[in-house]
Coordinates of C-alpha atoms in Angstrom, one line a residue:
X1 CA 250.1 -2.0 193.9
X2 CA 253.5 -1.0 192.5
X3 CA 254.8 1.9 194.4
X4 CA 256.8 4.2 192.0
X5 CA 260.4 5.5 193.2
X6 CA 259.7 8.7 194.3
X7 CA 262.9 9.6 192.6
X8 CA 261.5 11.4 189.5
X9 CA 260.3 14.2 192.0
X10 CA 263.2 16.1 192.9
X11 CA 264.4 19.5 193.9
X12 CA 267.8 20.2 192.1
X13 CA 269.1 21.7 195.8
X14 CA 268.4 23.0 198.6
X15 CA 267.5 26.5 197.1
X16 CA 264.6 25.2 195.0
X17 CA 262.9 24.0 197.7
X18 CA 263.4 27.0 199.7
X19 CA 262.1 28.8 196.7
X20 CA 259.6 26.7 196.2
X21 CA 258.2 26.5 200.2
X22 CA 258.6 30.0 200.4
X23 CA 256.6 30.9 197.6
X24 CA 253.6 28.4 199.0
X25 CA 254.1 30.4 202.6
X26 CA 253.6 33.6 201.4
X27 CA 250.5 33.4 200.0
X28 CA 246.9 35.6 199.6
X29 CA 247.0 36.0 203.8
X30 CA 250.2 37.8 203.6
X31 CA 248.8 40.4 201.6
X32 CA 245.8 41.2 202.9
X33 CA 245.3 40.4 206.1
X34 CA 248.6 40.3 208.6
X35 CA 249.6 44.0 207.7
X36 CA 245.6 44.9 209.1
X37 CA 245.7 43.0 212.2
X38 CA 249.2 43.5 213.1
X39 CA 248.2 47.6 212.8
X40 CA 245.1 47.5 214.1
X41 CA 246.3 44.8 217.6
X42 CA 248.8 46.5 219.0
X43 CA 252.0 47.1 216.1
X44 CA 255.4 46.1 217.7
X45 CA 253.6 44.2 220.3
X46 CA 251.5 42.3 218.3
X47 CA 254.4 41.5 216.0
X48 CA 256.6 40.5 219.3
X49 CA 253.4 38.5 220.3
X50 CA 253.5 36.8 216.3
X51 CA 257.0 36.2 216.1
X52 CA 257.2 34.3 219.7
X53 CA 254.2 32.1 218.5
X54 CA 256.4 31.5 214.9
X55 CA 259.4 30.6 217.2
X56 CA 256.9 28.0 219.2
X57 CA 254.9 26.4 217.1
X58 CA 255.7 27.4 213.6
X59 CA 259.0 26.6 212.9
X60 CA 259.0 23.0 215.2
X61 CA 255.9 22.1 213.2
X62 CA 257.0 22.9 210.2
X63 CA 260.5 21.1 210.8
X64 CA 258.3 18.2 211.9
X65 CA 256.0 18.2 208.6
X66 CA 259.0 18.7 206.2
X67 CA 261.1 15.6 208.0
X68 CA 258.2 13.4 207.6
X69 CA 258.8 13.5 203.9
X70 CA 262.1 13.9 203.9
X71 CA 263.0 11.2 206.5
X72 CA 260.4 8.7 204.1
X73 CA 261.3 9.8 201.0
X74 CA 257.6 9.8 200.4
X75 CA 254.4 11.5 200.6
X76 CA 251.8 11.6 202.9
X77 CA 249.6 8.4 203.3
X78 CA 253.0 6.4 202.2
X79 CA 255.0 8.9 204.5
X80 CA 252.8 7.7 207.7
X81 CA 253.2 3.7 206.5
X82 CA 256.4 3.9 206.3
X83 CA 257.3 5.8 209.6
X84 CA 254.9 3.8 211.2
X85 CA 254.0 0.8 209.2
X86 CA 250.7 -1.7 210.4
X87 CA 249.0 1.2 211.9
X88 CA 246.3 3.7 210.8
X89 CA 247.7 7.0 210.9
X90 CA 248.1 6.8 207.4
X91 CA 244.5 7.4 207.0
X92 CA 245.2 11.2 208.5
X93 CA 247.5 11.1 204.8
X94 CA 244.0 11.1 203.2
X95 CA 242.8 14.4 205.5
X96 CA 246.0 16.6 204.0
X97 CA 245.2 15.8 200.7
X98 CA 241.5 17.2 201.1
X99 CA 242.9 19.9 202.4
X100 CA 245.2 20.5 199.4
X101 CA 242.3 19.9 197.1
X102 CA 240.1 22.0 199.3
X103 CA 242.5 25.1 199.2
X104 CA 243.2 25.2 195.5
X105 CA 239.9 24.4 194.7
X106 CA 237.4 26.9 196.8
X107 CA 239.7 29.9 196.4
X108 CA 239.1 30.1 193.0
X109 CA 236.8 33.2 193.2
X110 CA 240.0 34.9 194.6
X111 CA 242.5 34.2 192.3
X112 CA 239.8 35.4 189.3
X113 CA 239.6 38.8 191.0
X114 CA 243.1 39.5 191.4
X115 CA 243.4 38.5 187.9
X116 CA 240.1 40.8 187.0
X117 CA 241.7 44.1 189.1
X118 CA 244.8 43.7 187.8
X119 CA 243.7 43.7 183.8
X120 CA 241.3 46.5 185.0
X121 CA 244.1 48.7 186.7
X122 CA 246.6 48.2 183.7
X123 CA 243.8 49.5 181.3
X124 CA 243.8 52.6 183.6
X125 CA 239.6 51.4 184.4
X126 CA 239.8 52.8 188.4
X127 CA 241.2 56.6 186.9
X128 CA 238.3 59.0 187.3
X129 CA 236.2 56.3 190.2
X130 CA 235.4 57.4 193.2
X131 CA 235.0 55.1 196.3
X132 CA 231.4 54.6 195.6
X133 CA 232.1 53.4 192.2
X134 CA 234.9 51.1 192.9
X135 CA 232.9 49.4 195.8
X136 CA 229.4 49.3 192.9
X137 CA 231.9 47.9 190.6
X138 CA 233.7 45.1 192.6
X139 CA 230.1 43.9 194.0
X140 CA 229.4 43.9 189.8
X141 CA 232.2 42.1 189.0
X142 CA 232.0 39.7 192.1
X143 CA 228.6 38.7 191.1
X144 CA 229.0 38.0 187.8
X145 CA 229.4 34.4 187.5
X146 CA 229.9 33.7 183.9
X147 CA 232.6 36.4 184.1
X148 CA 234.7 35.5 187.3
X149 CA 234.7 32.3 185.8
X150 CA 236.7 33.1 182.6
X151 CA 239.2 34.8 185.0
X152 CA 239.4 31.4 187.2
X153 CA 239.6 29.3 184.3
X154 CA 243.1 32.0 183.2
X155 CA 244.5 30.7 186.8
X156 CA 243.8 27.2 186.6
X157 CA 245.4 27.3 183.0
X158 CA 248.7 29.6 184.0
X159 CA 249.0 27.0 187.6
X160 CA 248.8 24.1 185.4
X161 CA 251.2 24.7 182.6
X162 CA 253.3 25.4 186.3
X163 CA 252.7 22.2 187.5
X164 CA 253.1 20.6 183.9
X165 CA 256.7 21.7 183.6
X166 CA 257.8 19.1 186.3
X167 CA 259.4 20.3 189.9
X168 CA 262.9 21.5 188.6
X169 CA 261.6 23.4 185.2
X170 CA 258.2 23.6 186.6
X171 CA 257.5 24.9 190.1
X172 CA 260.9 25.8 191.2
X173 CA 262.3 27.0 188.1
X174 CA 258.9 29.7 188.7
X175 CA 259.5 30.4 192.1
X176 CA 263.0 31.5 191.5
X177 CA 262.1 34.1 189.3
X178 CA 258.9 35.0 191.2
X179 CA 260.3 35.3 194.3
X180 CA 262.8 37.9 193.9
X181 CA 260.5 39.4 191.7
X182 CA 257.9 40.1 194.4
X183 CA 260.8 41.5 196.5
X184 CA 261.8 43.8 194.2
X185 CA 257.9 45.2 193.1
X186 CA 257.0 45.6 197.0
X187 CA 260.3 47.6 197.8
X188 CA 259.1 49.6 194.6
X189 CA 256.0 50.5 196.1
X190 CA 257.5 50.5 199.4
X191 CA 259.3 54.0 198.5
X192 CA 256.5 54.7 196.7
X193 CA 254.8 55.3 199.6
X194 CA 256.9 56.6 202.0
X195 CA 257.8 59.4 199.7
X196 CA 253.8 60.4 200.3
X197 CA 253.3 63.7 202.6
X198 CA 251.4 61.6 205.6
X199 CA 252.8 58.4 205.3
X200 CA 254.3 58.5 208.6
X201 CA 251.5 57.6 209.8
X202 CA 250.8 54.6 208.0
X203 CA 254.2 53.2 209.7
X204 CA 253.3 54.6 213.2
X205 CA 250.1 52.5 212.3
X206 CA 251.9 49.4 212.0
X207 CA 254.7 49.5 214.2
X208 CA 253.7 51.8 216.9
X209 CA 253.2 49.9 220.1
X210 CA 249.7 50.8 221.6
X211 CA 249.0 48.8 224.5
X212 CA 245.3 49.9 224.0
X213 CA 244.9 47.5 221.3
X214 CA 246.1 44.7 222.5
X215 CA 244.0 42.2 223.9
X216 CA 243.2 38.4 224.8
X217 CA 241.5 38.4 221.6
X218 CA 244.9 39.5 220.1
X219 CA 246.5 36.9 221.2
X220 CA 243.8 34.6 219.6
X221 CA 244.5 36.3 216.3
X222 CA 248.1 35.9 216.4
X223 CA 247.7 32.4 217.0
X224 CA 245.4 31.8 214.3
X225 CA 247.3 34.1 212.2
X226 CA 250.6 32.5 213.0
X227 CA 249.2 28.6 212.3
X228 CA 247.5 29.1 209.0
X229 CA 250.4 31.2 207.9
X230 CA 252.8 28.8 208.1
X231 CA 250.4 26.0 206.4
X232 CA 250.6 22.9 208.4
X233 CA 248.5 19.8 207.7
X234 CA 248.3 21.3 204.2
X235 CA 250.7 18.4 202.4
X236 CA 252.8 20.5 200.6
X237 CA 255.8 20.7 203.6
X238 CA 255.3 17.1 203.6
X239 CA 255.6 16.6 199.8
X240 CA 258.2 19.0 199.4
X241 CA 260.3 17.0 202.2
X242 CA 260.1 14.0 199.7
X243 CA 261.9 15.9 197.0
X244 CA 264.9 17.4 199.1
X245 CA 267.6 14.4 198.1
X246 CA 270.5 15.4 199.8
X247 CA 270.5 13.3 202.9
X248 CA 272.5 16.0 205.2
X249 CA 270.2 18.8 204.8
X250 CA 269.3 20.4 208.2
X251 CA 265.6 20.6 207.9
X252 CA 265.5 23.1 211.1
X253 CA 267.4 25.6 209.1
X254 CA 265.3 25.3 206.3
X255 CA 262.4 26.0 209.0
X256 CA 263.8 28.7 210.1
X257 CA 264.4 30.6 206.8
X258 CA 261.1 29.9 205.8
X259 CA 259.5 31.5 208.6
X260 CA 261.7 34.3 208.3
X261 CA 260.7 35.0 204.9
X262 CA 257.0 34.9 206.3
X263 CA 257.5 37.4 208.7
X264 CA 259.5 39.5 206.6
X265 CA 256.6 39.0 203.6
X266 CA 253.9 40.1 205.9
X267 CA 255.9 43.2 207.0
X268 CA 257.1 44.3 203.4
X269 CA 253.2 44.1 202.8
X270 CA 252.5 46.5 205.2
X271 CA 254.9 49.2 204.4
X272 CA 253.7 48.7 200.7
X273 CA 250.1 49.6 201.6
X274 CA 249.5 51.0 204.6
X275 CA 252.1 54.6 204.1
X276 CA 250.5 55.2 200.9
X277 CA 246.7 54.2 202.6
X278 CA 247.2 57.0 205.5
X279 CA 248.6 59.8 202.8
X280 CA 245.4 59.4 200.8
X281 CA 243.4 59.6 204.0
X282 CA 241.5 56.5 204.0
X283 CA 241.0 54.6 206.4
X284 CA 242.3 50.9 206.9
X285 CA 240.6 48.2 206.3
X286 CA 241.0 44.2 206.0
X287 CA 240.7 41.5 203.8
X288 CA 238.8 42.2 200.9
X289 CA 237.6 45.3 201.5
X290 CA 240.9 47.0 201.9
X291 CA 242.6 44.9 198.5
X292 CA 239.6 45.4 196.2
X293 CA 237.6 48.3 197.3
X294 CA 240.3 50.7 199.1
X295 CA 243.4 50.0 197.6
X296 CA 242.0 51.2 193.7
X297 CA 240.9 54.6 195.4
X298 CA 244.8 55.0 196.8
X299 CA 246.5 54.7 193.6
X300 CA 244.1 57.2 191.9
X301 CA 245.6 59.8 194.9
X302 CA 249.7 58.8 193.7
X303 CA 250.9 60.2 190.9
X304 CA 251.8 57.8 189.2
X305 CA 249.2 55.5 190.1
X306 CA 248.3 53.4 187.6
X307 CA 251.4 52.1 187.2
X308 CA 252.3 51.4 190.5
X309 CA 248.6 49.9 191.0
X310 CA 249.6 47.4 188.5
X311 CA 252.6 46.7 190.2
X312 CA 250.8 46.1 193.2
X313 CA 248.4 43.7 191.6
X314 CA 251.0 42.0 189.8
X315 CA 252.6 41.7 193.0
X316 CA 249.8 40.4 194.7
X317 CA 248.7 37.8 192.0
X318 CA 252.8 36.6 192.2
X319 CA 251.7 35.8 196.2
X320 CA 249.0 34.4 194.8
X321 CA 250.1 32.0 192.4
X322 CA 252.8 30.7 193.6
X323 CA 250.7 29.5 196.9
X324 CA 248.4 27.7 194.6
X325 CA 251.0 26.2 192.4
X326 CA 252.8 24.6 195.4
X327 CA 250.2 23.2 197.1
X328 CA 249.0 22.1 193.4
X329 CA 252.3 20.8 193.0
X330 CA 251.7 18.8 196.4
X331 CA 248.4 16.9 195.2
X332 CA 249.9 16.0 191.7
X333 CA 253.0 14.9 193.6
X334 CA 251.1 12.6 195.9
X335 CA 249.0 11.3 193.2
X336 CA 252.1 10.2 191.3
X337 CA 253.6 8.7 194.3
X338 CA 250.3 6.9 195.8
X339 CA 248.9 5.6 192.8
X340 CA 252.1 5.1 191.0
X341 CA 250.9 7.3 188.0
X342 CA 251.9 10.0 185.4
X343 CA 252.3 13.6 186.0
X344 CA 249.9 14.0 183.1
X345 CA 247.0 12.0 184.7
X346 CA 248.1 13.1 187.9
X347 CA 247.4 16.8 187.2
X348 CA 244.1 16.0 185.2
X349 CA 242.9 14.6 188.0
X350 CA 243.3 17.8 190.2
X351 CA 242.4 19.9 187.5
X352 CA 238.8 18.4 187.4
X353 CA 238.8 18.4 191.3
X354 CA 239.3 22.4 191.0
X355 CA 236.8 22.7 188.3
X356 CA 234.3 20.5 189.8
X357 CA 234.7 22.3 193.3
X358 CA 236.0 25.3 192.5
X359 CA 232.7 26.1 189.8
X360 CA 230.7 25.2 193.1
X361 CA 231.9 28.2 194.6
X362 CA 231.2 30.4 192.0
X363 CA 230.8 33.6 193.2
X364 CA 232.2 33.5 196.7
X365 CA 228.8 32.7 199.0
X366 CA 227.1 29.7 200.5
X367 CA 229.4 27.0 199.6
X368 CA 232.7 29.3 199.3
X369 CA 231.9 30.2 202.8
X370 CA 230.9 26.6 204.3
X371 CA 234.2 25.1 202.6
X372 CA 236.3 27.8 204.3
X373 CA 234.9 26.6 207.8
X374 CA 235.6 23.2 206.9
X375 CA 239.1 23.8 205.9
X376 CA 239.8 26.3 208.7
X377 CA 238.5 24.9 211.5
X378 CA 238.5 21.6 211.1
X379 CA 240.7 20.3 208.1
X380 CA 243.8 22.0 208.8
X381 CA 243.7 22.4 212.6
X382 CA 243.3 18.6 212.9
X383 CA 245.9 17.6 210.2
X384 CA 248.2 19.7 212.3
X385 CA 247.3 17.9 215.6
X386 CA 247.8 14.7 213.8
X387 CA 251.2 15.7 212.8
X388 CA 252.2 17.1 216.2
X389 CA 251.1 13.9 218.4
X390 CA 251.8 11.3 215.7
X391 CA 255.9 13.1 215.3
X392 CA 256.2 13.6 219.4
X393 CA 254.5 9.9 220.4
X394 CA 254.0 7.6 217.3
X395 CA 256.9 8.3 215.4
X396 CA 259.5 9.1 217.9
X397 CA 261.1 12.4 219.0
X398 CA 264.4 10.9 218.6
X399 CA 263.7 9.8 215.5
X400 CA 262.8 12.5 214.4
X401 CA 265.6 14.8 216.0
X402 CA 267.8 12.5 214.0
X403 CA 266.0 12.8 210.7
X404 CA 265.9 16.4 211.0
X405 CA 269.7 16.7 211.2
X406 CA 269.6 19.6 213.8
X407 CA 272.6 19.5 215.9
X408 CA 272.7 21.7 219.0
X409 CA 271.7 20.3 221.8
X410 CA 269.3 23.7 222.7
X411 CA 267.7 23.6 219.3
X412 CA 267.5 19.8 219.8
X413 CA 265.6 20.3 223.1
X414 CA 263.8 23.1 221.9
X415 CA 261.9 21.0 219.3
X416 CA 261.3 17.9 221.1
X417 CA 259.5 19.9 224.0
X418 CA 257.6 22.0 221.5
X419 CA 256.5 19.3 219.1
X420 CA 255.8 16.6 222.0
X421 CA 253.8 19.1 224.5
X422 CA 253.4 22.2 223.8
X423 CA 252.3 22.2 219.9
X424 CA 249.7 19.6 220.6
X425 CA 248.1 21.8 223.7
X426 CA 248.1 24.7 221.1
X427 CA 246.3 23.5 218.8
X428 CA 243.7 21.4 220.6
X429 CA 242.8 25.6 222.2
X430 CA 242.6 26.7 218.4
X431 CA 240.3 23.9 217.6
X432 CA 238.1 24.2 220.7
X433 CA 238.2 27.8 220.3
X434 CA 236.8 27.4 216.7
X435 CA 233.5 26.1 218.1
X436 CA 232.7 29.7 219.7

């Protein structure tokens, strides 16, 4: 086979692919589930408890992830051949990219009813509903095959032309206007909210440290929370490693302001909902119960409302689709560089992968819910293990120190004990934990 110059896949700096890997960080999970658990396990203890667990595993893995593709120059099966060539780690290559697929893919139902609430809320459709009503109407909507699938088929179509436009005028060139934009909407309806009689307790609900709360099960949370968050084992780091050109670029940094973002994402998320949440006097909720069932019932108590729920939405759809896209991106990206093909044929390909597997798991039940397990507790917790002992033992921590370009000699240490011994025993807990 004639392996293509992975050249033609480039970021045009540094700040594209932060752009870019930022906007595949902060994804659905940011939205609707950290703000619950971080309220509802603890507040500022929890969120001491998350940010020590970014600082440990998050950031050295995702240093290590991104340097595989950087240090290569390629992406993942060709990444692990060329790092260590003759032996079969490469085969783990194979496990990211079904977990890429898998992600893009099975989500499907989700993306379709962010799409659905958001044309609904626009049109003013939640004015006059009470909570009985908009709970009737999402388990309508939900159901409705034929219907969540013309929604679905709206995402694949806007992710495509995305992925179509190339990495410098496609992804990135999206992400850098995203991005900012979904900073901008959430400290809209950040104010929003706080300027709500009762809000304050919405923010004592997030940040107040109650001890109560907090519990070994918290801790089990945060580290879930914290791994799948940061998207390990889920190719695009790896991918988007390959496209950073510059050879001087200190991949640590990058971690770092990454994970930052994350944090600061998830927190923004909870001031935008949670305030306004407690003024209406609802109670919180996760997941999609508070998004789709609570959240319409808030903005018909703002004045206001329907605007700012269409901000919201809009907001939320932004997180949405610039997750997809990148990971997306990823897929096409190793498809090109693998099989030393077009972006055109590449993306066709993943577009019938997400319509073949993604129609499967229309509406969100059996299979939507079997995929999730496989991806969850065995796709991406594994991949990440992979990455962690194959970086740490196969590899070389010194190679990969080096490839990194991190400098101090703390921060040096600081990743090679992380990534060689303390990531992998992490991990192997989440995965055995996943069995009970």
């Amino acid at each position: 086979m004639c392996l293509m110059d992975n050249k033609s896949n480039a970021f045009s700096n540094i700040i594209g692919f932060l752009f870019t890997a930022i906007g595949f960080a902060v994804g659905v999970g940011s939205i609707w589930r950290f703000p619950y658990v971080l309220g509802d396990n603890g507040g500022a203890l929890f969120l001491i408890v998350y940010v020590a667990i970014i600082l440990i595993i998050g950031i050295p893995l995702l240093t290590a992830e991104v340097s595989m593709g950087f240090k290569s120059q390629r992406t993942a099966v060709l990444a692990y051949k060329t790092l260590a060539p003759g032996k079969p780690w490469y085969l783990a290559g194979y496990a990211h990219l079904a977990a890429a697929i898998l992600i893009i893919s099975y989500t499907m139902p989700i993306y379709a009813w962010i799409l659905n609430y958001f044309c609904k809320t626009v049109t003013g459709g939640f004015v006059g509903m009470d909570a009985t009503e908009i709970t009737e109407y999402f388990v309508s909507f939900s159901g409705n095959i034929k219907l969540v699938a013309v929604f679905a088929a709206v995402n694949i179509a806007v992710n495509a032309l995305i992925i179509s436009g190339g990495v410098k005028k496609g992804i990135e060139l999206v992400t850098k206007i995203l991005i900012p934009m979904l900073g901008v909407i959430m400290v809209i309806l950040i104010v929003a909210g706080l300027s709500m009689p009762g809000a304050a307790e919405g923010v004592a609900f997030l940040l107040k440290p109650d001890p109560s709360k907090f519990t070994v099960n918290s801790l089990s949370i945060a580290l879930g929370q914290a791994f799948f968050a940061v998207g390990i084992g889920m190719l695009a780091s790896m991918v988007f490693g390959s496209y950073i050109k510059s050879k001087e670029e200190n991949i640590g940094k990058c971690a770092v302001i990454i994970c930052t973002a994350l944090i600061c994402a998830g927190l923004l998320a909870g001031f935008t909902i949670f305030p306004a949440l407690f003024a209406s006097g609802l109670a919180p909720e996760s997941g999609v119960g508070l998004t789709f069932m609570v959240l319409p019932n808030v903005f018909n108590f703002m004045k206001g409302g329907v605007i700012f729920g269409t901000l919201f939405y809009l907001a939320f759809y932004i997180a949405a689709v610039t997750s997809s896209a990148g990971v997306m991106e990823a897929v096409v990206g190793m498809f090109m560089d693998q099989f030393n093909m077009s972006r055109r044929k590449a993306l066709l390909i993943t577009l019938a992968f997400m319509v073949v597997i993604g129609g499967a798991c229309l509406p969100a039940g059996t299979v939507f819910g079997i995929l999730d397990l496989i991806e969850n507790n065995y796709l991406l917790t594994l991949g990440a293990l992979v990455i962690s002992i194959f970086v740490g033992w196969v590899w070389g921590i010194d190679n990969f120190i080096e490839a990194s370009n991190v400098k101090g000699k703390f921060t040096q240490g600081w990743l090679k004990v992380t990534v060689k011994y303390i990531s992998p025993i992490i991990i192997a807990i989440i995965f055995i934990t996943g069995f009970f």
